[in-house]
PDB file of C-alpha atoms in Angstrom:
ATOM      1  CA  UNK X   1     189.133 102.341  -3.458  1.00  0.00           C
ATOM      2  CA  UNK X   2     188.662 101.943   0.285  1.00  0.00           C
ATOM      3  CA  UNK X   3     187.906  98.607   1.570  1.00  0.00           C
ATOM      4  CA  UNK X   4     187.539  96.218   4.633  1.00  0.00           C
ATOM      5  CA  UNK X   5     187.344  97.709   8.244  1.00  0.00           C
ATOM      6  CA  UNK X   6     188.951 100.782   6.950  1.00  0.00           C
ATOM      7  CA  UNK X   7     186.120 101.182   4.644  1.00  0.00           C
ATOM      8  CA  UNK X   8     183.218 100.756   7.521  1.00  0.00           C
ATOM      9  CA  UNK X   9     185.049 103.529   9.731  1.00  0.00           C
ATOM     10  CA  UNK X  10     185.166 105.735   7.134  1.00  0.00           C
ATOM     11  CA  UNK X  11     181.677 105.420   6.432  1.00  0.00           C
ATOM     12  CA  UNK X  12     180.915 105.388   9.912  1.00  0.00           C
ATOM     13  CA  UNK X  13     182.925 108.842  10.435  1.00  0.00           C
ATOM     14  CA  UNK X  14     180.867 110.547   7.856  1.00  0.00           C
ATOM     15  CA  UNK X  15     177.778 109.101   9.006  1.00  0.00           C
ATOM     16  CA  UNK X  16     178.177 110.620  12.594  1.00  0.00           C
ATOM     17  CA  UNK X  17     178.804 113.876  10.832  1.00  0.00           C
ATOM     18  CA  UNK X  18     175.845 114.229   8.621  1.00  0.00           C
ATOM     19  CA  UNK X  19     173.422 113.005  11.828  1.00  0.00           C
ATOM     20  CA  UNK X  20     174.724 115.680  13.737  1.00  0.00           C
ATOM     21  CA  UNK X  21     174.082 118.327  11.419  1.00  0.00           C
ATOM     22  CA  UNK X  22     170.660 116.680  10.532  1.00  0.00           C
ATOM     23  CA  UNK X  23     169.865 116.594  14.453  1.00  0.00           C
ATOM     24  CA  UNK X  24     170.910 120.260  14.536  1.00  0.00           C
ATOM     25  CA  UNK X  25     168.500 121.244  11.440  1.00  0.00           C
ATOM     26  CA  UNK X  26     165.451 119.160  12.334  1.00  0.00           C
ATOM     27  CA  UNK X  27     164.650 120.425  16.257  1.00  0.00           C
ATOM     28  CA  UNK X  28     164.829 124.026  14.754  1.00  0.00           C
ATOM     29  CA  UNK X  29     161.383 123.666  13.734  1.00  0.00           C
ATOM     30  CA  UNK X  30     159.700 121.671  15.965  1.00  0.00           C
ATOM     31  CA  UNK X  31     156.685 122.549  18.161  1.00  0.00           C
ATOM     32  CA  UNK X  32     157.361 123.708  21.681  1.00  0.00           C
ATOM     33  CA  UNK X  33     156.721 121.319  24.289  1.00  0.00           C
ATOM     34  CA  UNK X  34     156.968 121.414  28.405  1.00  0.00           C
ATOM     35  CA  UNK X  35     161.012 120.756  29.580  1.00  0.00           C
ATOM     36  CA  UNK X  36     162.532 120.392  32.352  1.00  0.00           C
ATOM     37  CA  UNK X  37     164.878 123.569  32.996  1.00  0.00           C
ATOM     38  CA  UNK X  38     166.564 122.616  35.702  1.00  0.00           C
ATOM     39  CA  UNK X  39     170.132 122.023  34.499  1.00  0.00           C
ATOM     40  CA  UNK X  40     172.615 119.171  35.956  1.00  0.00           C
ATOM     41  CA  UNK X  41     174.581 119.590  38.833  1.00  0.00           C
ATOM     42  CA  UNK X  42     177.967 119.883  36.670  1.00  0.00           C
ATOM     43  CA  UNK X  43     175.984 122.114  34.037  1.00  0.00           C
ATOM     44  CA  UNK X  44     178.618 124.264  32.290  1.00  0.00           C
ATOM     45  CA  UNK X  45     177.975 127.853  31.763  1.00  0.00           C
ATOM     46  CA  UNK X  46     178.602 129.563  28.894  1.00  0.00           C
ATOM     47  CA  UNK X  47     181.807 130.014  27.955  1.00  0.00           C
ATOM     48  CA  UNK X  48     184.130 132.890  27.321  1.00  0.00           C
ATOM     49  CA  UNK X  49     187.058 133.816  25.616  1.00  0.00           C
ATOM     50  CA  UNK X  50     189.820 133.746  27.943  1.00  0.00           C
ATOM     51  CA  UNK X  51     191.683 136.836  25.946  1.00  0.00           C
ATOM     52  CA  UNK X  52     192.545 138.760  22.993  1.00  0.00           C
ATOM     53  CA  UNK X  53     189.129 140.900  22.621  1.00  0.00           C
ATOM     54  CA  UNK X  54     189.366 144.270  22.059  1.00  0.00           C
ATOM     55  CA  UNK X  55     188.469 146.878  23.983  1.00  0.00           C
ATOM     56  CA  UNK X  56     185.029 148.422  23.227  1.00  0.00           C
ATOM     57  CA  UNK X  57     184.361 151.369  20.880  1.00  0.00           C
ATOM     58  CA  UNK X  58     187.994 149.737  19.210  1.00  0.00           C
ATOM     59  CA  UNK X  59     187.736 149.950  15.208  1.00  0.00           C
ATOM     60  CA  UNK X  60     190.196 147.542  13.241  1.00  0.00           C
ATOM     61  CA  UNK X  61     189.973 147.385   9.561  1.00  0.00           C
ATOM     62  CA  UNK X  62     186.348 147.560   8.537  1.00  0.00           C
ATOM     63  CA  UNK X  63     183.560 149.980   9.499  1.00  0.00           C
ATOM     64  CA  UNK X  64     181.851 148.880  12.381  1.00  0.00           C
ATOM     65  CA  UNK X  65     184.182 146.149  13.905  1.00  0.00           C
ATOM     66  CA  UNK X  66     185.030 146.312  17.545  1.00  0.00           C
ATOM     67  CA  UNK X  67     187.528 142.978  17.769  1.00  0.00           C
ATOM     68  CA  UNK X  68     190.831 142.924  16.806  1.00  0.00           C
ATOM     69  CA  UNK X  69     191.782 140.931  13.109  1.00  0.00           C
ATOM     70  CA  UNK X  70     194.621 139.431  14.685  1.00  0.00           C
ATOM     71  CA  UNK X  71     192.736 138.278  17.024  1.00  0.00           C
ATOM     72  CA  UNK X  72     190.062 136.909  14.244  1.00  0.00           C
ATOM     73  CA  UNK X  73     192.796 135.461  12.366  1.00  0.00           C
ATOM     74  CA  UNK X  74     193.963 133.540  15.037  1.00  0.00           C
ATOM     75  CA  UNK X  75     191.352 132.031  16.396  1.00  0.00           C
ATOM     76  CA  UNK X  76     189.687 131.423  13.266  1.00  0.00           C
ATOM     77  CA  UNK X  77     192.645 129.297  13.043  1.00  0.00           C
ATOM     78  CA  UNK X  78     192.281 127.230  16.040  1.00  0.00           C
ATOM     79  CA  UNK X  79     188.560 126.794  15.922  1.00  0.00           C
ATOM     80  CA  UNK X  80     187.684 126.224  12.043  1.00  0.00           C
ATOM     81  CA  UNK X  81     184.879 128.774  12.164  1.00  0.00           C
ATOM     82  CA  UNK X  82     185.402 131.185   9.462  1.00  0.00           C
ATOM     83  CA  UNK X  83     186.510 134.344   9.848  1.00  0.00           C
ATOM     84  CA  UNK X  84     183.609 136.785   9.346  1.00  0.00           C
ATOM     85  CA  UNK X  85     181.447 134.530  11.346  1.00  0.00           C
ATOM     86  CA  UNK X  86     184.085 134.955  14.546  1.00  0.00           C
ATOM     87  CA  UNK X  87     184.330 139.005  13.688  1.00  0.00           C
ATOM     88  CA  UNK X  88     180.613 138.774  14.002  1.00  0.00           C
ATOM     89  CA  UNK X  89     179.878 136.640  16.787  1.00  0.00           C
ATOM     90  CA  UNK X  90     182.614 138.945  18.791  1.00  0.00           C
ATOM     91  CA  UNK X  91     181.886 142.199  17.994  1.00  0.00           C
ATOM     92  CA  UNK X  92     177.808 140.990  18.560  1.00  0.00           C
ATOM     93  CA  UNK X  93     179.744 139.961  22.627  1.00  0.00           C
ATOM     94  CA  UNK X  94     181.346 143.197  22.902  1.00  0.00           C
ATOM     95  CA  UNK X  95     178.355 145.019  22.093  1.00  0.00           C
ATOM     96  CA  UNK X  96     177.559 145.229  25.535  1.00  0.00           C
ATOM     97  CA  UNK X  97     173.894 144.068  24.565  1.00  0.00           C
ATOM     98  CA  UNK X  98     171.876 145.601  27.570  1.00  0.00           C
ATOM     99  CA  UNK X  99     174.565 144.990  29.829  1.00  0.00           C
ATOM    100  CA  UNK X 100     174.503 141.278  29.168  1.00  0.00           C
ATOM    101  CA  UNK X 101     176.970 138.798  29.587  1.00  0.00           C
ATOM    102  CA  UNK X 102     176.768 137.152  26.510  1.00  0.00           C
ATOM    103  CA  UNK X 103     180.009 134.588  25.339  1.00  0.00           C
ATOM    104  CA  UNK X 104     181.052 134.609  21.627  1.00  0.00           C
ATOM    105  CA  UNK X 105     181.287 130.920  21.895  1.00  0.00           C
ATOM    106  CA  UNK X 106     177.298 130.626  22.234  1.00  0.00           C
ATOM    107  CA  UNK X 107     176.798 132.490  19.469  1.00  0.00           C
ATOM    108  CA  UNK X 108     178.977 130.171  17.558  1.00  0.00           C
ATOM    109  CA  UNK X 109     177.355 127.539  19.226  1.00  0.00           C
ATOM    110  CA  UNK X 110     173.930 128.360  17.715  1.00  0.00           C
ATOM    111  CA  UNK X 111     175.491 129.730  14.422  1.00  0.00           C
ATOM    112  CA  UNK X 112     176.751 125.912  14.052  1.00  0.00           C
ATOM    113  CA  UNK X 113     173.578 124.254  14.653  1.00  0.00           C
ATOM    114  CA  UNK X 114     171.998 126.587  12.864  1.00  0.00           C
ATOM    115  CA  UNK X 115     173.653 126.888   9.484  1.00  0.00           C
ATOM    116  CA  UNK X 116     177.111 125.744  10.214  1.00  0.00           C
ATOM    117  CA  UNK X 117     178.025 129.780  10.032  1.00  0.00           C
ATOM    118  CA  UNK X 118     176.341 130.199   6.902  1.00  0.00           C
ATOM    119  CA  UNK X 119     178.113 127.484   4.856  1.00  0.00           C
ATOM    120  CA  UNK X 120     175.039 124.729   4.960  1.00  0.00           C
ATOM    121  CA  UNK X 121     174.576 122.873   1.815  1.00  0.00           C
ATOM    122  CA  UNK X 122     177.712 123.684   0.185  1.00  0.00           C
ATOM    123  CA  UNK X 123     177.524 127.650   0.771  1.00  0.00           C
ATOM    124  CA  UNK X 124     180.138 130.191   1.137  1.00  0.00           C
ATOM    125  CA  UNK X 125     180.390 132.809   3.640  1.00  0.00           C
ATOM    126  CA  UNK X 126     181.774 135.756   2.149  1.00  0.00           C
ATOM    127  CA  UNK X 127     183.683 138.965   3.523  1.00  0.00           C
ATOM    128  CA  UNK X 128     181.039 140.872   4.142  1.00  0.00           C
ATOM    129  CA  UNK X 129     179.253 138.303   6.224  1.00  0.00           C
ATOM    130  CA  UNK X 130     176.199 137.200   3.869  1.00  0.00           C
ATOM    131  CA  UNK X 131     176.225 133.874   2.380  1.00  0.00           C
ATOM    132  CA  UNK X 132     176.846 132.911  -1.307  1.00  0.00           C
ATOM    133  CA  UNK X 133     173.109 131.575  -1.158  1.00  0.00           C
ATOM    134  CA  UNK X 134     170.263 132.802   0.937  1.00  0.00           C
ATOM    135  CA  UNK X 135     169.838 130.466   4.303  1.00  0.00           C
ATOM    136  CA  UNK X 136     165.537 129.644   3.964  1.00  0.00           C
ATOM    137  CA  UNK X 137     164.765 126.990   6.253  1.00  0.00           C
ATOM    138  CA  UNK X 138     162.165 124.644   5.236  1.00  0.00           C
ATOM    139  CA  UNK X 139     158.370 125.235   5.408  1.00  0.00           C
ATOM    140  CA  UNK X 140     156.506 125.037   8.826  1.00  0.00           C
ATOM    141  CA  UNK X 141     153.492 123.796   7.330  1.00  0.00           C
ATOM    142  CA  UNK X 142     152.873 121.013  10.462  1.00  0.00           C
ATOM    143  CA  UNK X 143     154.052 118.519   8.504  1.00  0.00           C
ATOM    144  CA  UNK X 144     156.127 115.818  10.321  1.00  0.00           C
ATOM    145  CA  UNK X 145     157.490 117.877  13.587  1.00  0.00           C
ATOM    146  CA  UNK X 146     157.600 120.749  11.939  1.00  0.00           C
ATOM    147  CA  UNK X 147     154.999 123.634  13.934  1.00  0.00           C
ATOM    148  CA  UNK X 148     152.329 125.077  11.751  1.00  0.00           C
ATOM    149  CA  UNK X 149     153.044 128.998  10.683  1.00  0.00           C
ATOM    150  CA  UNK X 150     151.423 130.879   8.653  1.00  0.00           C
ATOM    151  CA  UNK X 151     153.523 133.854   6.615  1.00  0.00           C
ATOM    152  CA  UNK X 152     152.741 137.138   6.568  1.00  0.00           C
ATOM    153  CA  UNK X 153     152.978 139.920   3.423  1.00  0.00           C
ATOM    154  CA  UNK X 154     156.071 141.156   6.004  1.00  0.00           C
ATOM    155  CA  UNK X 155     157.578 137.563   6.143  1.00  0.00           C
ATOM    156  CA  UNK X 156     156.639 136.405   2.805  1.00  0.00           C
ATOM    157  CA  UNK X 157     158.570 139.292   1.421  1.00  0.00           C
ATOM    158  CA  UNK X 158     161.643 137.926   3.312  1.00  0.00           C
ATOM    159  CA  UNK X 159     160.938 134.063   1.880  1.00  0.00           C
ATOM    160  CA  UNK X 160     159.099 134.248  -1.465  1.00  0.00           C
ATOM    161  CA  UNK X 161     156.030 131.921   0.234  1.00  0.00           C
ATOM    162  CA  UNK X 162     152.682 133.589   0.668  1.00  0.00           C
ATOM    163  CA  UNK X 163     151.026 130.649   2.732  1.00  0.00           C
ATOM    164  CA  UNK X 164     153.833 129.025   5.192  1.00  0.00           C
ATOM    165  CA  UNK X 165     156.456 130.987   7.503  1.00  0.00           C
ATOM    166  CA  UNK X 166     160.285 129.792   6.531  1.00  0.00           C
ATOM    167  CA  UNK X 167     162.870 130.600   8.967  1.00  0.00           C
ATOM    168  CA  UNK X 168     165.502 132.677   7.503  1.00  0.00           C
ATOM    169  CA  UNK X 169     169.594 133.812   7.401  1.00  0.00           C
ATOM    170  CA  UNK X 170     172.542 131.829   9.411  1.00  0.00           C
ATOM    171  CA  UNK X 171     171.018 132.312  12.373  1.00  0.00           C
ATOM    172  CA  UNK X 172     167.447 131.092  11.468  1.00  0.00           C
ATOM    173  CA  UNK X 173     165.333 133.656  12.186  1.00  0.00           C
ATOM    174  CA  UNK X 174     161.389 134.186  11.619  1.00  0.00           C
ATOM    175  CA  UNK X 175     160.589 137.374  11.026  1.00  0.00           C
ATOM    176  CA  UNK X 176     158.549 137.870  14.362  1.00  0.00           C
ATOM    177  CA  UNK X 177     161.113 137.252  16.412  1.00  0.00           C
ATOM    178  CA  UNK X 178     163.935 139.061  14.825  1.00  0.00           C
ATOM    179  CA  UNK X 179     161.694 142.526  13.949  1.00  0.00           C
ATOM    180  CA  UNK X 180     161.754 143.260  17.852  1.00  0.00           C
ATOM    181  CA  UNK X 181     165.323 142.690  18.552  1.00  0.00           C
ATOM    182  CA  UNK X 182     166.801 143.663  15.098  1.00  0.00           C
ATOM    183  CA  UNK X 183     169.975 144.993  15.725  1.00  0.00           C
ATOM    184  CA  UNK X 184     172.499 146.835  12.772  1.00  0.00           C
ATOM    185  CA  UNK X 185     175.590 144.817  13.958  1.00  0.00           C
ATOM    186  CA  UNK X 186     178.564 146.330  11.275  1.00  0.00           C
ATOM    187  CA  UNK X 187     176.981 149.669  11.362  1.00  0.00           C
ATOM    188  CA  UNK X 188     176.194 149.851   7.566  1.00  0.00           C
ATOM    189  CA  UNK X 189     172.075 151.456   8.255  1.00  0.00           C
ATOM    190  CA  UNK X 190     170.650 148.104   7.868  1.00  0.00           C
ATOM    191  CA  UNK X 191     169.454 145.564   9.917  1.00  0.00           C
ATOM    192  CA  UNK X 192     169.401 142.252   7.625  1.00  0.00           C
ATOM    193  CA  UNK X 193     168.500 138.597   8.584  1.00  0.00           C
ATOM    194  CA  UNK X 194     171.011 137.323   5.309  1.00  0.00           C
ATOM    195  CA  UNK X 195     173.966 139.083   7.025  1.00  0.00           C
ATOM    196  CA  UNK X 196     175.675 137.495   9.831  1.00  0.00           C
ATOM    197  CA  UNK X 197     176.791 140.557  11.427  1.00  0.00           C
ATOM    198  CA  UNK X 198     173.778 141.801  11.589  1.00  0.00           C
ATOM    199  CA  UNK X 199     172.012 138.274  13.036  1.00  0.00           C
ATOM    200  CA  UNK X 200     174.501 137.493  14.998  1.00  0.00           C
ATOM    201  CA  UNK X 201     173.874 141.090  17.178  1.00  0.00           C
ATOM    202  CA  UNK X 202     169.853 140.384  17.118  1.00  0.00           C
ATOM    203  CA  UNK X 203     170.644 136.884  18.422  1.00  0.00           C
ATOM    204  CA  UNK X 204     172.489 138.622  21.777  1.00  0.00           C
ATOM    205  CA  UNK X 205     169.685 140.975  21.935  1.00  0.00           C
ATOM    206  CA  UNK X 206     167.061 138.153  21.687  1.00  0.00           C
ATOM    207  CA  UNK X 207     169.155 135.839  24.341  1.00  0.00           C
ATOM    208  CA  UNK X 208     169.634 138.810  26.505  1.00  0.00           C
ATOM    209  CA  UNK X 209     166.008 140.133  26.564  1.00  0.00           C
ATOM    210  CA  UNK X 210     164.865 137.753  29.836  1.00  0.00           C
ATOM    211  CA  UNK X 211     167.506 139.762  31.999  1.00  0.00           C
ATOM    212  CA  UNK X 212     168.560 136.121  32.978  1.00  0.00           C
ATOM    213  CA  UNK X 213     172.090 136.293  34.045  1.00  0.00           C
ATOM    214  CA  UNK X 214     173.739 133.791  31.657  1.00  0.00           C
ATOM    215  CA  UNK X 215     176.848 133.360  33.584  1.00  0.00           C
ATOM    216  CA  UNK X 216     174.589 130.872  35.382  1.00  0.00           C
ATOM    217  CA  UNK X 217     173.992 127.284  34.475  1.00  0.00           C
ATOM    218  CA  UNK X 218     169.826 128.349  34.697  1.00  0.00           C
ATOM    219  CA  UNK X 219     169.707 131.825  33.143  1.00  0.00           C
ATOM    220  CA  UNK X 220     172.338 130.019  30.338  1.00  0.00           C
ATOM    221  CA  UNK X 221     169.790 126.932  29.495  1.00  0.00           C
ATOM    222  CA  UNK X 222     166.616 129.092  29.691  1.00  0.00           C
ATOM    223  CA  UNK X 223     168.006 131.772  27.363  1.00  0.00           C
ATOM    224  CA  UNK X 224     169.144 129.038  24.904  1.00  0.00           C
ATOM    225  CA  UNK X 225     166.157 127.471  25.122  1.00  0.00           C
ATOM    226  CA  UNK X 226     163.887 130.623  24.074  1.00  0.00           C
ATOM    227  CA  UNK X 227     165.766 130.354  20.979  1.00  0.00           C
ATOM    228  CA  UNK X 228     164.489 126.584  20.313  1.00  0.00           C
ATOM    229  CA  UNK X 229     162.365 125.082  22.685  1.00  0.00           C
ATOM    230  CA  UNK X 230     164.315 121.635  22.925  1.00  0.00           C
ATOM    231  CA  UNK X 231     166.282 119.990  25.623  1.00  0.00           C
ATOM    232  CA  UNK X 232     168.659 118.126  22.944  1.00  0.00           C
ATOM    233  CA  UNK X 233     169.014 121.289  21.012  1.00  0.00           C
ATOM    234  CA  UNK X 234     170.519 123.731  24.274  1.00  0.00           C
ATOM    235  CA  UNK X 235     172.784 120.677  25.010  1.00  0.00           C
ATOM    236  CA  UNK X 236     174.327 120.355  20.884  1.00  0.00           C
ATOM    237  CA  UNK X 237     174.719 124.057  21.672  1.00  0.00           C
ATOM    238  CA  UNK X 238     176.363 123.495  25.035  1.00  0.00           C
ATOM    239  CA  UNK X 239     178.574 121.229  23.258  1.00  0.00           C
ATOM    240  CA  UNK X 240     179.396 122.822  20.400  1.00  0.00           C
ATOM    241  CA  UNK X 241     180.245 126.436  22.210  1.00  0.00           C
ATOM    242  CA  UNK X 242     182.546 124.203  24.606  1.00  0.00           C
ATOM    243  CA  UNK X 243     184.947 122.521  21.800  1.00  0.00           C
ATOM    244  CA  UNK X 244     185.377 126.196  19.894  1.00  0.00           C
ATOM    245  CA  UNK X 245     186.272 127.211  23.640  1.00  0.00           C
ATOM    246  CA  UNK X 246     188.357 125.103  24.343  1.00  0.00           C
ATOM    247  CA  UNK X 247     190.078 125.010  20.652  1.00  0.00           C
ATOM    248  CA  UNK X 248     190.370 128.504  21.295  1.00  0.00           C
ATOM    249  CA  UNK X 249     192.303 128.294  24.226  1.00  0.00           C
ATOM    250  CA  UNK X 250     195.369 126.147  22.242  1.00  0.00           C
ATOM    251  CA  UNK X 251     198.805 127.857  21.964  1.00  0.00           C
TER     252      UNK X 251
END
């Protein structure tokens, strides 16, 4: 048994972890409110990979997958993400969404805060990029700071509730906002919410579909913050796509 200062760091350690994934779940859901989009002077952009992608149109061991697995493997190993998440969240970049800009490392930024890629609550991401258990987010029935939704036959049929909207999948979707931008990311003829692939490509669409140019500090923030209207939530993202960046740059 662990005692003494030892004891209180340890505790403290594991406290710091489970408050940032609780700060990550809880401003998915709240109400949107009036911020301040003007970003810092020293506001970082969103980062990129600084090599390794393959080209586009490149197929490497699965149907549908434009990056290279060596350079999956690799940089799975450096950042800790798991390795269909980073396929997905690479191949979603080098889909050339609309001509957008859009960095891996945000994706896995909001995958994170999302659903820690899928794995939230003790869930396994497997091969195929679905998780072991379906991601439903918790019930936006007003309570506490949660907004107040009401579900729809076509979102009900996604969550199992008739009255209350859930978000749903890794990347926390509703099912009005992933409908217009619902892309089939591994090329199987479906375009599902459970599978990362797939929700990882509809999040690029959905961040790309201001035009914003998100090499930019501004057009970064503002398409982050369509996704969740809250100042603390773009900035855990910020973070977040920053440390896999630069764990991904390691040799």
């Amino acid at each position: 048994m662990i005692r003494g200062p030892r004891a209180i760091a340890v505790f403290a350690s594991l406290l710091l972890a489970l408050s940032l994934a609780a700060v990550g779940v809880s401003h998915l859901y709240r109400p949107e409110r009036t911020l301040d989009l003007t970003p810092p002077q020293a506001y970082m952009p969103a980062p990129q990979p600084a090599s390794g992608l393959a080209g586009r149109g490149h197929r490497d061991g699965r149907r549908g997958q434009l990056v290279s697995q060596r350079w999956v493997e690799t940089i799975a190993a450096r950042t800790g993400i798991p390795k269909p998440a980073l396929r997905a969240y690479a191949d979603a970049q080098l889909g050339e969404t609309d001509g957008c800009d859009i960095g891996w490392t945000t994706l896995a930024g909001i995958g994170w805060v999302e659903s820690q890629h899928g794995t939230i609550g003790g869930r396994r991401l497997r091969a195929d990029g679905t998780s072991s258990r379906p991601v439903i987010g918790p019930a936006l029935d007003g309570s506490g700071d949660f907004a107040a939704i009401r579900s729809t036959a076509q979102s009900t049929a996604w969550h199992g509730d008739p009255t209350w909207e859930h978000a749903v999948g890794p990347m926390q979707f509703l099912r009005s906002s992933f409908d217009p931008w619902a892309t089939d990311g591994d090329g199987d003829g479906t375009a599902d919410p459970l599978d990362l692939d797939d929700a990882a490509a509809t999040a690029a669409s959905y961040l790309c579909a201001s035009g914003a140019d998100l090499d930019t500090g501004a057009g970064w923030s503002g398409a982050v913050l369509s996704y969740n209207r809250s100042g603390e939530y773009v900035d855990l993202v910020r973070r977040t796509a920053d440390t896999y960046a630069r764990r991904a740059e390691r040799h």
